[in-house]
Amino acid sequence: MKKKIAIIFGDGIGPEVTQQSINILNAVAQTYKHEFEYTYCLMGADAIDKTGNPLPDETIVACLNSDAVLFGAIGHPKYDNDPEAKVRPEQGLLQLRKALQLYANIRPVTTHPALQHLSPLKAKHTEGVDFVIFRELTGGIYFGKKAWNEERTQASDECVYTRSEIERIGHLAFQHAQQRRKKLTLVDKANVLETSRLWRKVVQEMAGGYPDVAVDYMFVDNAAMQIIINPKQFDVMLTENMFGDILSDEASVIAGSLGLLPSASVGNGVALFEPIHGAYPQAAGKDIANPLGSVLSAAMMLDHFGLKAEAALVREAADWTLKHNFVTKDIDPVNFYLTTTIGELICEYINNKVPGEAYGSDTELRRSTII
């Protein structure tokens, strides 16, 4: 198989973790005789510094001409700390989602037995957690009309949704639930918000077309609490843009680290794959960032290409590193391995060179502490 992949390193740790995913994709290509062609594009703070634009036109064209986009991270403190900034890195990501018509963000939330001690939840609540959040991506308050009064003492963000926007992601979520445990939870705020009432009305009407899927409804504040109290109750969670943004980040810490979870953004055209974590500028250039969120996003991309065996092997390799305590600093701040080392180990696993060689002296020397 031959595929064109647009690569957006982005900001902060984006280049480091994405490079490991590229190396692993190359190992997959070598093992399975595929060909992946990469086009490197600018976006975010890096693009602002080089072009003045968080999303250059060339990046949009390159992405539209690719089979998928692999994205690193976005953001920079100089923009986070400046509420008056007219141009921001995040604008590039929002514009790209719009340009690629990416209306659904899919975020799987799973736990790893080897990391249960890192979760803020008790082990009895985290064991067997396996659910997926479907977040609407191009509507709602993030894309609504924004305004300030002349004195800049009042601001507003308009939240708007249409039936068609809800239906298109709703069908994806229902179909995904049919392939899993056949349960869908709509998260809204229908006791207060008119947009949420529309979401509930549309999903209730859609449920009749999926009689094999059990549907329940939960207010967003309760959902935030239930993710902590009993995350195992969820199978497929469907929600609007802002609620999904917040809840998926909350759910991510169940696994023990923000650096572990992947995501896919899909829609009417080219799909985009990215780890859920931010740019983490404090770690940039130090070779300590966790690459597994990016690696598992690449696995989701392989699934998207129909390369199921290849995706399964990448996940197996990532899980192998965790089981054998080959982990980065976010997981073990004393006895940790470098970003590049984790990437190399996964490549070696894919190339069938482990477990034997993984315990060699080269690996030991890359630890922060020699034991």
CSV table of C-alpha atoms in Angstrom, one decimal, residues 16-329:
chain,number,residue,atom,x,y,z
A,16,GLU,CA,10.0,15.1,19.2
A,17,VAL,CA,7.0,12.8,19.7
A,18,THR,CA,5.9,13.0,16.1
A,19,GLN,CA,9.3,12.0,14.8
A,20,GLN,CA,9.1,8.8,16.8
A,21,SER,CA,5.8,8.0,15.2
A,22,ILE,CA,7.4,8.6,11.8
A,23,ASN,CA,10.2,6.2,12.7
A,24,ILE,CA,7.6,3.6,13.7
A,25,LEU,CA,5.6,4.1,10.5
A,26,ASN,CA,8.8,3.5,8.6
A,27,ALA,CA,9.4,0.3,10.5
A,28,VAL,CA,5.8,-0.8,9.7
A,29,ALA,CA,6.4,0.0,6.1
A,30,GLN,CA,9.6,-2.0,6.0
A,31,THR,CA,8.0,-5.0,7.7
A,32,TYR,CA,4.8,-5.0,5.7
A,33,LYS,CA,6.2,-3.7,2.4
A,34,HIS,CA,4.2,-0.5,2.4
A,35,GLU,CA,5.3,3.0,1.2
A,36,PHE,CA,4.5,6.1,3.2
A,37,GLU,CA,5.4,9.4,1.6
A,38,TYR,CA,5.6,12.4,3.9
A,39,THR,CA,5.0,16.1,3.3
A,40,TYR,CA,6.1,18.4,6.1
A,41,CYS,CA,3.9,21.4,6.9
A,42,LEU,CA,3.9,24.4,9.2
A,43,MET,CA,1.2,25.3,11.7
A,44,GLY,CA,0.8,27.0,15.1
A,45,ALA,CA,3.4,29.2,16.9
A,46,ASP,CA,6.1,27.8,14.7
A,47,ALA,CA,4.2,28.9,11.6
A,48,ILE,CA,3.5,32.4,13.1
A,49,ASP,CA,7.2,32.9,13.8
A,50,LYS,CA,8.1,31.9,10.2
A,51,THR,CA,5.2,33.3,8.2
A,52,GLY,CA,3.0,35.4,10.5
A,53,ASN,CA,0.1,33.0,9.9
A,54,PRO,CA,-0.8,30.1,12.2
A,55,LEU,CA,-2.0,28.1,9.2
A,56,PRO,CA,-0.3,29.0,5.9
A,57,ASP,CA,-2.2,28.2,2.7
A,58,GLU,CA,0.5,25.8,1.7
A,59,THR,CA,-0.3,23.7,4.7
A,60,ILE,CA,-4.0,23.5,3.8
A,61,VAL,CA,-3.2,22.5,0.2
A,62,ALA,CA,-0.7,19.8,1.3
A,63,CYS,CA,-3.2,18.3,3.8
A,64,LEU,CA,-6.0,18.3,1.2
A,65,ASN,CA,-3.7,16.4,-1.1
A,66,SER,CA,-2.7,13.8,1.4
A,67,ASP,CA,-4.4,10.6,2.6
A,68,ALA,CA,-4.1,11.6,6.3
A,69,VAL,CA,-2.5,14.1,8.5
A,70,LEU,CA,-0.3,13.3,11.5
A,71,PHE,CA,-0.1,16.2,13.9
A,72,GLY,CA,2.1,16.9,16.9
A,73,ALA,CA,1.0,19.6,19.3
A,74,ILE,CA,0.2,23.3,19.3
A,75,GLY,CA,0.5,26.3,21.6
A,76,HIS,CA,3.1,28.6,23.2
A,77,PRO,CA,3.1,30.4,26.6
A,78,LYS,CA,3.7,33.8,25.0
A,79,TYR,CA,0.2,33.5,23.5
A,80,ASP,CA,-1.4,31.8,26.5
A,81,ASN,CA,-0.4,34.7,28.7
A,82,ASP,CA,-1.5,37.5,26.3
A,83,PRO,CA,-5.3,37.9,26.2
A,84,GLU,CA,-4.9,40.7,23.7
A,85,ALA,CA,-3.1,38.6,21.1
A,86,LYS,CA,-4.8,38.9,17.7
A,87,VAL,CA,-3.1,35.9,16.2
A,88,ARG,CA,-2.9,32.6,18.2
A,89,PRO,CA,-1.5,29.2,17.4
A,90,GLU,CA,-4.8,27.5,18.2
A,91,GLN,CA,-6.5,29.5,15.4
A,92,GLY,CA,-4.5,27.3,13.0
A,93,LEU,CA,-5.9,24.1,14.4
A,94,LEU,CA,-9.5,25.4,14.3
A,95,GLN,CA,-9.0,26.6,10.8
A,96,LEU,CA,-7.6,23.3,9.7
A,97,ARG,CA,-10.5,21.4,11.2
A,98,LYS,CA,-12.8,23.6,9.2
A,99,ALA,CA,-10.8,23.3,6.0
A,100,LEU,CA,-10.7,19.5,6.2
A,101,GLN,CA,-14.4,19.3,7.3
A,102,LEU,CA,-13.3,17.4,10.4
A,103,TYR,CA,-16.5,17.3,12.4
A,104,ALA,CA,-15.9,14.4,14.8
A,105,ASN,CA,-13.1,13.9,17.2
A,106,ILE,CA,-12.7,10.3,18.5
A,107,ARG,CA,-10.9,9.8,21.7
A,108,PRO,CA,-10.5,6.3,23.1
A,109,VAL,CA,-9.9,6.1,26.9
A,110,THR,CA,-8.3,2.9,28.1
A,111,THR,CA,-6.2,1.9,31.1
A,112,HIS,CA,-3.1,-0.2,31.4
A,113,PRO,CA,-2.7,-2.6,34.3
A,114,ALA,CA,1.0,-1.8,34.6
A,115,LEU,CA,0.1,1.9,35.3
A,116,GLN,CA,-2.8,1.6,37.7
A,117,HIS,CA,-0.7,2.9,40.5
A,118,LEU,CA,-0.3,6.2,38.6
A,119,SER,CA,-4.0,6.9,38.2
A,120,PRO,CA,-5.6,9.3,40.7
A,121,LEU,CA,-8.5,6.8,41.0
A,122,LYS,CA,-8.4,3.6,43.0
A,123,ALA,CA,-7.5,0.5,41.1
A,124,LYS,CA,-11.0,-1.0,41.5
A,125,HIS,CA,-12.4,2.0,39.5
A,126,THR,CA,-9.7,1.9,36.7
A,127,GLU,CA,-9.4,-1.8,35.9
A,128,GLY,CA,-11.1,-2.6,32.6
A,129,VAL,CA,-11.9,1.1,31.7
A,130,ASP,CA,-12.5,1.2,28.0
A,131,PHE,CA,-14.7,3.9,26.4
A,132,VAL,CA,-14.7,6.3,23.5
A,133,ILE,CA,-15.6,9.9,23.4
A,134,PHE,CA,-17.2,11.3,20.2
A,135,ARG,CA,-16.8,15.1,20.4
A,136,GLU,CA,-18.4,17.3,17.8
A,137,LEU,CA,-15.6,19.4,16.3
A,138,THR,CA,-16.7,22.2,14.0
A,139,GLY,CA,-19.7,23.7,15.7
A,140,GLY,CA,-20.8,25.2,19.1
A,141,ILE,CA,-19.2,28.0,21.1
A,142,TYR,CA,-15.7,27.6,19.6
A,143,PHE,CA,-17.0,28.6,16.2
A,144,GLY,CA,-19.9,30.9,17.1
A,145,LYS,CA,-19.9,34.6,16.6
A,146,LYS,CA,-17.6,36.4,19.0
A,147,ALA,CA,-18.0,40.0,20.2
A,148,TRP,CA,-16.7,42.7,22.6
A,149,ASN,CA,-18.3,46.0,23.5
A,150,GLU,CA,-16.5,49.2,22.7
A,151,GLU,CA,-15.2,49.6,26.2
A,152,ARG,CA,-14.0,46.0,26.2
A,153,THR,CA,-15.8,45.4,29.5
A,154,GLN,CA,-18.1,42.8,28.0
A,155,ALA,CA,-17.6,39.8,25.7
A,156,SER,CA,-19.8,37.1,24.2
A,157,ASP,CA,-19.4,33.8,22.4
A,158,GLU,CA,-22.4,32.5,20.6
A,159,CYS,CA,-23.2,28.7,20.7
A,160,VAL,CA,-25.1,27.5,17.6
A,161,TYR,CA,-25.9,23.9,16.4
A,162,THR,CA,-28.0,22.6,13.6
A,163,ARG,CA,-29.8,19.3,13.2
A,164,SER,CA,-27.5,18.2,10.4
A,165,GLU,CA,-24.3,18.9,12.5
A,166,ILE,CA,-25.7,16.7,15.3
A,167,GLU,CA,-27.0,13.9,13.0
A,168,ARG,CA,-23.7,13.4,11.1
A,169,ILE,CA,-21.6,12.8,14.3
A,170,GLY,CA,-24.5,11.0,15.9
A,171,HIS,CA,-24.6,8.4,13.1
A,172,LEU,CA,-20.8,7.8,13.6
A,173,ALA,CA,-21.2,7.4,17.3
A,174,PHE,CA,-24.2,5.0,17.0
A,175,GLN,CA,-22.4,2.9,14.4
A,176,HIS,CA,-19.3,2.7,16.6
A,177,ALA,CA,-21.4,1.6,19.6
A,178,GLN,CA,-22.9,-1.2,17.5
A,179,GLN,CA,-19.3,-2.5,17.1
A,180,ARG,CA,-18.6,-2.3,20.8
A,181,ARG,CA,-20.8,-3.0,23.8
A,182,LYS,CA,-23.9,-1.3,22.2
A,183,LYS,CA,-24.3,1.5,24.7
A,184,LEU,CA,-24.3,5.2,23.9
A,185,THR,CA,-24.4,8.1,26.4
A,186,LEU,CA,-25.4,11.6,25.2
A,187,VAL,CA,-23.8,14.3,27.5
A,188,ASP,CA,-25.5,17.7,27.4
A,189,LYS,CA,-26.9,20.4,29.6
A,190,ALA,CA,-30.5,20.2,28.4
A,191,ASN,CA,-31.9,21.5,31.7
A,192,VAL,CA,-30.4,24.9,30.8
A,193,LEU,CA,-29.2,25.3,27.2
A,194,GLU,CA,-31.4,25.4,24.1
A,195,THR,CA,-28.6,23.9,22.0
A,196,SER,CA,-28.5,20.9,24.4
A,197,ARG,CA,-32.2,20.5,24.1
A,198,LEU,CA,-31.7,20.2,20.3
A,199,TRP,CA,-29.0,17.6,20.8
A,200,ARG,CA,-31.2,15.6,23.0
A,201,LYS,CA,-34.2,15.8,20.7
A,202,VAL,CA,-32.2,14.8,17.6
A,203,VAL,CA,-30.5,11.9,19.4
A,204,GLN,CA,-33.8,10.6,20.8
A,205,GLU,CA,-35.2,10.6,17.2
A,206,MET,CA,-32.1,8.9,15.9
A,207,ALA,CA,-32.1,6.2,18.5
A,208,GLY,CA,-35.1,4.5,16.8
A,209,GLY,CA,-32.8,3.7,13.9
A,210,TYR,CA,-30.4,1.8,16.1
A,211,PRO,CA,-32.6,-0.5,18.2
A,212,ASP,CA,-29.7,-2.6,19.3
A,213,VAL,CA,-28.0,0.3,21.0
A,214,ALA,CA,-29.1,1.3,24.5
A,215,VAL,CA,-29.1,5.1,24.9
A,216,ASP,CA,-29.0,7.1,28.1
A,217,TYR,CA,-28.7,10.8,28.7
A,218,MET,CA,-26.5,12.6,31.2
A,219,PHE,CA,-26.0,16.3,32.2
A,220,VAL,CA,-22.4,17.4,31.7
A,221,ASP,CA,-21.8,18.2,35.4
A,222,ASN,CA,-23.0,14.7,36.3
A,223,ALA,CA,-20.9,13.1,33.6
A,224,ALA,CA,-17.8,14.9,34.9
A,225,MET,CA,-18.5,13.3,38.3
A,226,GLN,CA,-19.4,9.9,36.9
A,227,ILE,CA,-16.1,9.7,35.0
A,228,ILE,CA,-14.4,9.8,38.4
A,229,ILE,CA,-16.9,7.7,40.4
A,230,ASN,CA,-17.5,4.9,37.9
A,231,PRO,CA,-15.7,5.3,34.5
A,232,LYS,CA,-16.4,1.7,33.6
A,233,GLN,CA,-20.1,2.4,33.0
A,234,PHE,CA,-19.3,4.2,29.8
A,235,ASP,CA,-19.0,2.7,26.3
A,236,VAL,CA,-19.5,5.4,23.7
A,237,MET,CA,-19.9,9.0,24.9
A,238,LEU,CA,-21.4,11.6,22.5
A,239,THR,CA,-21.2,15.3,23.2
A,240,GLU,CA,-20.8,18.8,21.8
A,241,ASN,CA,-17.6,20.6,21.2
A,242,MET,CA,-16.8,22.4,24.4
A,243,PHE,CA,-18.1,19.6,26.7
A,244,GLY,CA,-16.1,17.1,24.8
A,245,ASP,CA,-13.0,19.1,25.0
A,246,ILE,CA,-13.2,19.3,28.8
A,247,LEU,CA,-14.5,15.8,29.5
A,248,SER,CA,-11.9,14.1,27.3
A,249,ASP,CA,-9.1,15.8,29.1
A,250,GLU,CA,-10.5,14.9,32.4
A,251,ALA,CA,-10.9,11.3,31.3
A,252,SER,CA,-7.3,11.1,30.0
A,253,VAL,CA,-5.8,11.3,33.5
A,254,ILE,CA,-7.5,8.0,34.4
A,255,ALA,CA,-4.8,6.2,32.5
A,256,GLY,CA,-2.1,7.8,34.6
A,257,SER,CA,-0.6,10.3,32.1
A,258,LEU,CA,-1.8,12.8,29.5
A,259,GLY,CA,1.0,11.5,27.3
A,260,LEU,CA,-0.7,8.1,26.7
A,261,LEU,CA,-3.9,8.8,24.8
A,262,PRO,CA,-4.4,9.2,21.1
A,263,SER,CA,-7.2,10.7,19.0
A,264,ALA,CA,-8.6,10.8,15.5
A,265,SER,CA,-10.5,13.7,13.8
A,266,VAL,CA,-12.6,12.5,10.9
A,267,GLY,CA,-15.2,14.1,8.6
A,268,ASN,CA,-15.9,14.5,4.9
A,269,GLY,CA,-12.4,14.3,3.7
A,270,VAL,CA,-8.8,13.8,5.0
A,271,ALA,CA,-8.6,12.6,8.6
A,272,LEU,CA,-6.2,14.0,11.1
A,273,PHE,CA,-4.5,12.0,14.0
A,274,GLU,CA,-3.0,13.6,17.1
A,275,PRO,CA,-2.2,12.9,20.7
A,276,ILE,CA,-4.5,14.6,23.1
A,277,HIS,CA,-1.7,16.3,25.1
A,278,GLY,CA,-0.7,19.9,24.6
A,279,ALA,CA,2.7,21.4,23.5
A,280,TYR,CA,4.2,21.0,27.0
A,281,PRO,CA,6.9,23.7,26.2
A,282,GLN,CA,8.7,23.1,29.5
A,283,ALA,CA,9.9,19.7,28.1
A,284,ALA,CA,10.6,20.8,24.6
A,285,GLY,CA,14.0,19.7,23.3
A,286,LYS,CA,14.9,17.6,26.4
A,287,ASP,CA,14.0,14.2,24.9
A,288,ILE,CA,11.8,13.4,27.9
A,289,ALA,CA,8.3,13.6,26.5
A,290,ASN,CA,6.1,10.6,26.3
A,291,PRO,CA,5.7,9.6,22.6
A,292,LEU,CA,3.0,6.9,23.1
A,293,GLY,CA,0.0,9.3,22.6
A,294,SER,CA,1.5,10.1,19.2
A,295,VAL,CA,2.4,6.5,18.5
A,296,LEU,CA,-1.1,5.3,19.3
A,297,SER,CA,-2.5,8.1,17.1
A,298,ALA,CA,-0.4,6.7,14.3
A,299,ALA,CA,-1.9,3.3,15.0
A,300,MET,CA,-5.4,4.8,14.7
A,301,MET,CA,-4.2,6.2,11.3
A,302,LEU,CA,-3.2,2.7,10.2
A,303,ASP,CA,-6.6,1.4,11.2
A,304,HIS,CA,-8.1,4.2,9.1
A,305,PHE,CA,-6.1,3.0,6.2
A,306,GLY,CA,-7.5,-0.5,6.7
A,307,LEU,CA,-4.2,-1.8,8.0
A,308,LYS,CA,-5.6,-3.6,11.0
A,309,ALA,CA,-2.7,-6.1,11.6
A,310,GLU,CA,-0.2,-3.3,11.4
A,311,ALA,CA,-2.2,-1.1,13.8
A,312,ALA,CA,-2.5,-4.0,16.2
A,313,LEU,CA,1.3,-4.6,16.1
A,314,VAL,CA,2.0,-1.0,17.0
A,315,ARG,CA,-0.4,-1.2,19.9
A,316,GLU,CA,1.1,-4.4,21.1
A,317,ALA,CA,4.6,-2.9,20.9
A,318,ALA,CA,3.5,0.2,22.9
A,319,ASP,CA,1.9,-2.0,25.5
A,320,TRP,CA,5.1,-4.1,25.7
A,321,THR,CA,7.1,-1.1,26.7
A,322,LEU,CA,4.7,-0.3,29.5
A,323,LYS,CA,4.6,-3.9,30.8
A,324,HIS,CA,8.4,-4.0,30.9
A,325,ASN,CA,8.8,-0.6,32.6
A,326,PHE,CA,10.3,1.1,29.5
A,327,VAL,CA,8.6,4.4,30.4
A,328,THR,CA,9.3,8.1,30.1
A,329,LYS,CA,9.7,10.7,32.9
